[in-house]
């Protein structure tokens, strides 16, 4: 298990608490997954608001319920008001890689259902260019061999995340994408392989970022770049 330095964890918490300030009574809130998102869930719990939530993982649902937050089944939901989630990397164009925690498929569904999606992170996640982090691809176990062979033609290398299974019962291929730069093309190419059920490239879903470094939180908004509505 990875342990953050106290400073990194403080930055995660400060970014999370700042973003939680956007939550108001009556909202349906999407809860992310991971250590930064867990700070947001705890901060939202402390606010004692009258909200409903949907969760991007069983772990986040359990944490939220333990704090008295009402968690609804996402299967009954079409639109979420505000989602707050972490990321492994995010660049200045709000492109992100997610899924080190294995929740990228549900995270992307909930992000796409959300009117507003905020990434919260410590400063180490802010990068000049995404791609140093492993890109996780969620794979139907039935199609493991086929998908691995197709992915091999698209990325530098790919490694199964051991026996790990996602909350959906699927396997994860962690891909080293190398110096890839046409992210839309890669996202489409991976997404079109039958047996791939999701991946951690978030190119259009992030609306804003709260990033904390050295105890200072900076909020940035996707400037003027209206999201293509078809991607939502
Ligand atoms: C899980 C994710 C997480 O948001 C991402 O891995 C960041 O995690 P952490 O906040 O623990 O650094 O995408 O699927």
PDB file of C-alpha atoms in Angstrom, residues 51-170:
ATOM      1  CA  UNK A  51     -27.991  15.726  -0.526  1.00  0.00           C
ATOM      2  CA  UNK A  52     -28.097  12.417  -2.326  1.00  0.00           C
ATOM      3  CA  UNK A  53     -24.970  10.805  -3.712  1.00  0.00           C
ATOM      4  CA  UNK A  54     -23.931   8.191  -6.213  1.00  0.00           C
ATOM      5  CA  UNK A  55     -20.587   6.462  -5.834  1.00  0.00           C
ATOM      6  CA  UNK A  56     -17.964   5.381  -8.372  1.00  0.00           C
ATOM      7  CA  UNK A  57     -16.892   2.363  -6.315  1.00  0.00           C
ATOM      8  CA  UNK A  58     -18.121   0.075  -3.595  1.00  0.00           C
ATOM      9  CA  UNK A  59     -15.416   1.454  -1.287  1.00  0.00           C
ATOM     10  CA  UNK A  60     -16.615   5.034  -1.764  1.00  0.00           C
ATOM     11  CA  UNK A  61     -20.250   3.985  -1.311  1.00  0.00           C
ATOM     12  CA  UNK A  62     -19.341   2.240   1.950  1.00  0.00           C
ATOM     13  CA  UNK A  63     -17.353   5.235   3.219  1.00  0.00           C
ATOM     14  CA  UNK A  64     -20.146   7.663   2.346  1.00  0.00           C
ATOM     15  CA  UNK A  65     -22.829   5.536   4.015  1.00  0.00           C
ATOM     16  CA  UNK A  66     -20.691   5.203   7.142  1.00  0.00           C
ATOM     17  CA  UNK A  67     -20.728   9.011   7.343  1.00  0.00           C
ATOM     18  CA  UNK A  68     -24.492   9.248   6.978  1.00  0.00           C
ATOM     19  CA  UNK A  69     -24.536  10.275   3.314  1.00  0.00           C
ATOM     20  CA  UNK A  70     -27.494   8.794   1.409  1.00  0.00           C
ATOM     21  CA  UNK A  71     -26.103   6.817  -1.533  1.00  0.00           C
ATOM     22  CA  UNK A  72     -28.418   5.983  -4.418  1.00  0.00           C
ATOM     23  CA  UNK A  73     -28.054   3.209  -6.963  1.00  0.00           C
ATOM     24  CA  UNK A  74     -26.564   4.825 -10.059  1.00  0.00           C
ATOM     25  CA  UNK A  75     -28.616   2.458 -12.212  1.00  0.00           C
ATOM     26  CA  UNK A  76     -31.633   4.618 -11.325  1.00  0.00           C
ATOM     27  CA  UNK A  77     -29.897   7.893 -12.211  1.00  0.00           C
ATOM     28  CA  UNK A  78     -29.498   9.738 -15.513  1.00  0.00           C
ATOM     29  CA  UNK A  79     -27.961  13.040 -14.476  1.00  0.00           C
ATOM     30  CA  UNK A  80     -25.658  14.052 -11.638  1.00  0.00           C
ATOM     31  CA  UNK A  81     -25.283  17.674 -10.546  1.00  0.00           C
ATOM     32  CA  UNK A  82     -21.658  17.683  -9.456  1.00  0.00           C
ATOM     33  CA  UNK A  83     -18.955  15.031  -9.314  1.00  0.00           C
ATOM     34  CA  UNK A  84     -15.699  15.357  -7.378  1.00  0.00           C
ATOM     35  CA  UNK A  85     -12.955  12.855  -8.148  1.00  0.00           C
ATOM     36  CA  UNK A  86      -9.191  12.438  -8.090  1.00  0.00           C
ATOM     37  CA  UNK A  87      -6.799  11.759 -10.969  1.00  0.00           C
ATOM     38  CA  UNK A  88      -3.410  10.208 -11.563  1.00  0.00           C
ATOM     39  CA  UNK A  89      -2.364  12.966 -13.985  1.00  0.00           C
ATOM     40  CA  UNK A  90      -3.988  16.122 -15.318  1.00  0.00           C
ATOM     41  CA  UNK A  91      -2.610  18.580 -17.868  1.00  0.00           C
ATOM     42  CA  UNK A  92      -3.401  22.212 -18.639  1.00  0.00           C
ATOM     43  CA  UNK A  93      -5.984  21.159 -21.264  1.00  0.00           C
ATOM     44  CA  UNK A  94      -7.870  19.219 -18.552  1.00  0.00           C
ATOM     45  CA  UNK A  95      -6.925  15.898 -20.057  1.00  0.00           C
ATOM     46  CA  UNK A  96      -6.542  13.351 -17.305  1.00  0.00           C
ATOM     47  CA  UNK A  97      -5.426   9.791 -16.732  1.00  0.00           C
ATOM     48  CA  UNK A  98      -7.420   7.991 -14.045  1.00  0.00           C
ATOM     49  CA  UNK A  99      -7.734   4.484 -12.765  1.00  0.00           C
ATOM     50  CA  UNK A 100      -4.751   3.665 -10.557  1.00  0.00           C
ATOM     51  CA  UNK A 101      -7.502   2.742  -8.090  1.00  0.00           C
ATOM     52  CA  UNK A 102      -9.257   0.629 -10.709  1.00  0.00           C
ATOM     53  CA  UNK A 103     -12.537   2.549 -10.734  1.00  0.00           C
ATOM     54  CA  UNK A 104     -12.131   4.273 -14.123  1.00  0.00           C
ATOM     55  CA  UNK A 105     -15.141   2.722 -15.844  1.00  0.00           C
ATOM     56  CA  UNK A 106     -17.700   3.765 -13.237  1.00  0.00           C
ATOM     57  CA  UNK A 107     -15.808   7.043 -12.814  1.00  0.00           C
ATOM     58  CA  UNK A 108     -16.162   7.818 -16.510  1.00  0.00           C
ATOM     59  CA  UNK A 109     -19.842   6.903 -16.620  1.00  0.00           C
ATOM     60  CA  UNK A 110     -20.556   9.134 -13.629  1.00  0.00           C
ATOM     61  CA  UNK A 111     -18.348  11.946 -15.027  1.00  0.00           C
ATOM     62  CA  UNK A 112     -20.213  11.820 -18.332  1.00  0.00           C
ATOM     63  CA  UNK A 113     -23.547  11.963 -16.496  1.00  0.00           C
ATOM     64  CA  UNK A 114     -22.434  15.000 -14.509  1.00  0.00           C
ATOM     65  CA  UNK A 115     -23.307  18.615 -15.246  1.00  0.00           C
ATOM     66  CA  UNK A 116     -19.998  19.530 -13.630  1.00  0.00           C
ATOM     67  CA  UNK A 117     -16.961  17.341 -12.962  1.00  0.00           C
ATOM     68  CA  UNK A 118     -14.178  18.567 -10.678  1.00  0.00           C
ATOM     69  CA  UNK A 119     -10.784  16.912 -10.361  1.00  0.00           C
ATOM     70  CA  UNK A 120      -9.084  17.323  -6.988  1.00  0.00           C
ATOM     71  CA  UNK A 121      -5.386  16.607  -6.560  1.00  0.00           C
ATOM     72  CA  UNK A 122      -2.113  17.420  -4.895  1.00  0.00           C
ATOM     73  CA  UNK A 123       0.434  19.214  -7.054  1.00  0.00           C
ATOM     74  CA  UNK A 124       2.268  16.043  -8.091  1.00  0.00           C
ATOM     75  CA  UNK A 125      -0.668  15.133 -10.359  1.00  0.00           C
ATOM     76  CA  UNK A 126      -0.420  18.306 -12.434  1.00  0.00           C
ATOM     77  CA  UNK A 127       1.726  17.528 -15.475  1.00  0.00           C
ATOM     78  CA  UNK A 128       2.963  19.257 -18.599  1.00  0.00           C
ATOM     79  CA  UNK A 129       1.826  16.305 -20.678  1.00  0.00           C
ATOM     80  CA  UNK A 130      -0.100  13.232 -19.623  1.00  0.00           C
ATOM     81  CA  UNK A 131       1.320   9.809 -20.437  1.00  0.00           C
ATOM     82  CA  UNK A 132       3.969   9.108 -17.823  1.00  0.00           C
ATOM     83  CA  UNK A 133       1.322   7.438 -15.664  1.00  0.00           C
ATOM     84  CA  UNK A 134       0.117   3.996 -16.658  1.00  0.00           C
ATOM     85  CA  UNK A 135      -3.127   4.065 -18.635  1.00  0.00           C
ATOM     86  CA  UNK A 136      -5.451   1.413 -17.171  1.00  0.00           C
ATOM     87  CA  UNK A 137      -7.737  -0.464 -19.550  1.00  0.00           C
ATOM     88  CA  UNK A 138     -10.657  -2.468 -18.131  1.00  0.00           C
ATOM     89  CA  UNK A 139     -11.103  -5.778 -19.916  1.00  0.00           C
ATOM     90  CA  UNK A 140     -13.793  -8.432 -20.033  1.00  0.00           C
ATOM     91  CA  UNK A 141     -11.975 -11.524 -18.649  1.00  0.00           C
ATOM     92  CA  UNK A 142     -13.397 -13.640 -21.501  1.00  0.00           C
ATOM     93  CA  UNK A 143     -11.535 -11.443 -23.994  1.00  0.00           C
ATOM     94  CA  UNK A 144      -8.246 -11.121 -22.086  1.00  0.00           C
ATOM     95  CA  UNK A 145      -5.928 -12.739 -24.629  1.00  0.00           C
ATOM     96  CA  UNK A 146      -7.537 -11.086 -27.637  1.00  0.00           C
ATOM     97  CA  UNK A 147      -7.552  -7.620 -26.072  1.00  0.00           C
ATOM     98  CA  UNK A 148      -3.946  -7.933 -24.892  1.00  0.00           C
ATOM     99  CA  UNK A 149      -2.817  -8.771 -28.426  1.00  0.00           C
ATOM    100  CA  UNK A 150      -4.738  -5.845 -29.950  1.00  0.00           C
ATOM    101  CA  UNK A 151      -3.527  -3.403 -27.272  1.00  0.00           C
ATOM    102  CA  UNK A 152       0.057  -4.494 -27.915  1.00  0.00           C
ATOM    103  CA  UNK A 153      -0.164  -2.841 -31.319  1.00  0.00           C
ATOM    104  CA  UNK A 154      -1.237   0.484 -29.823  1.00  0.00           C
ATOM    105  CA  UNK A 155       0.966   1.051 -26.771  1.00  0.00           C
ATOM    106  CA  UNK A 156       4.600   0.531 -25.799  1.00  0.00           C
ATOM    107  CA  UNK A 157       3.855  -2.217 -23.287  1.00  0.00           C
ATOM    108  CA  UNK A 158       0.961  -3.524 -21.246  1.00  0.00           C
ATOM    109  CA  UNK A 159       0.885  -5.544 -18.039  1.00  0.00           C
ATOM    110  CA  UNK A 160      -2.019  -7.294 -16.344  1.00  0.00           C
ATOM    111  CA  UNK A 161      -2.683  -5.923 -12.858  1.00  0.00           C
ATOM    112  CA  UNK A 162      -2.181  -9.416 -11.419  1.00  0.00           C
ATOM    113  CA  UNK A 163      -5.370 -11.128 -10.281  1.00  0.00           C
ATOM    114  CA  UNK A 164      -7.004  -7.797  -9.555  1.00  0.00           C
ATOM    115  CA  UNK A 165     -10.692  -7.555 -10.436  1.00  0.00           C
ATOM    116  CA  UNK A 166     -12.617  -4.294 -10.661  1.00  0.00           C
ATOM    117  CA  UNK A 167     -15.942  -3.787  -8.871  1.00  0.00           C
ATOM    118  CA  UNK A 168     -17.437  -4.896 -12.196  1.00  0.00           C
ATOM    119  CA  UNK A 169     -15.551  -8.223 -12.136  1.00  0.00           C
ATOM    120  CA  UNK A 170     -13.252  -7.227 -14.985  1.00  0.00           C
TER     121      UNK A 170
END
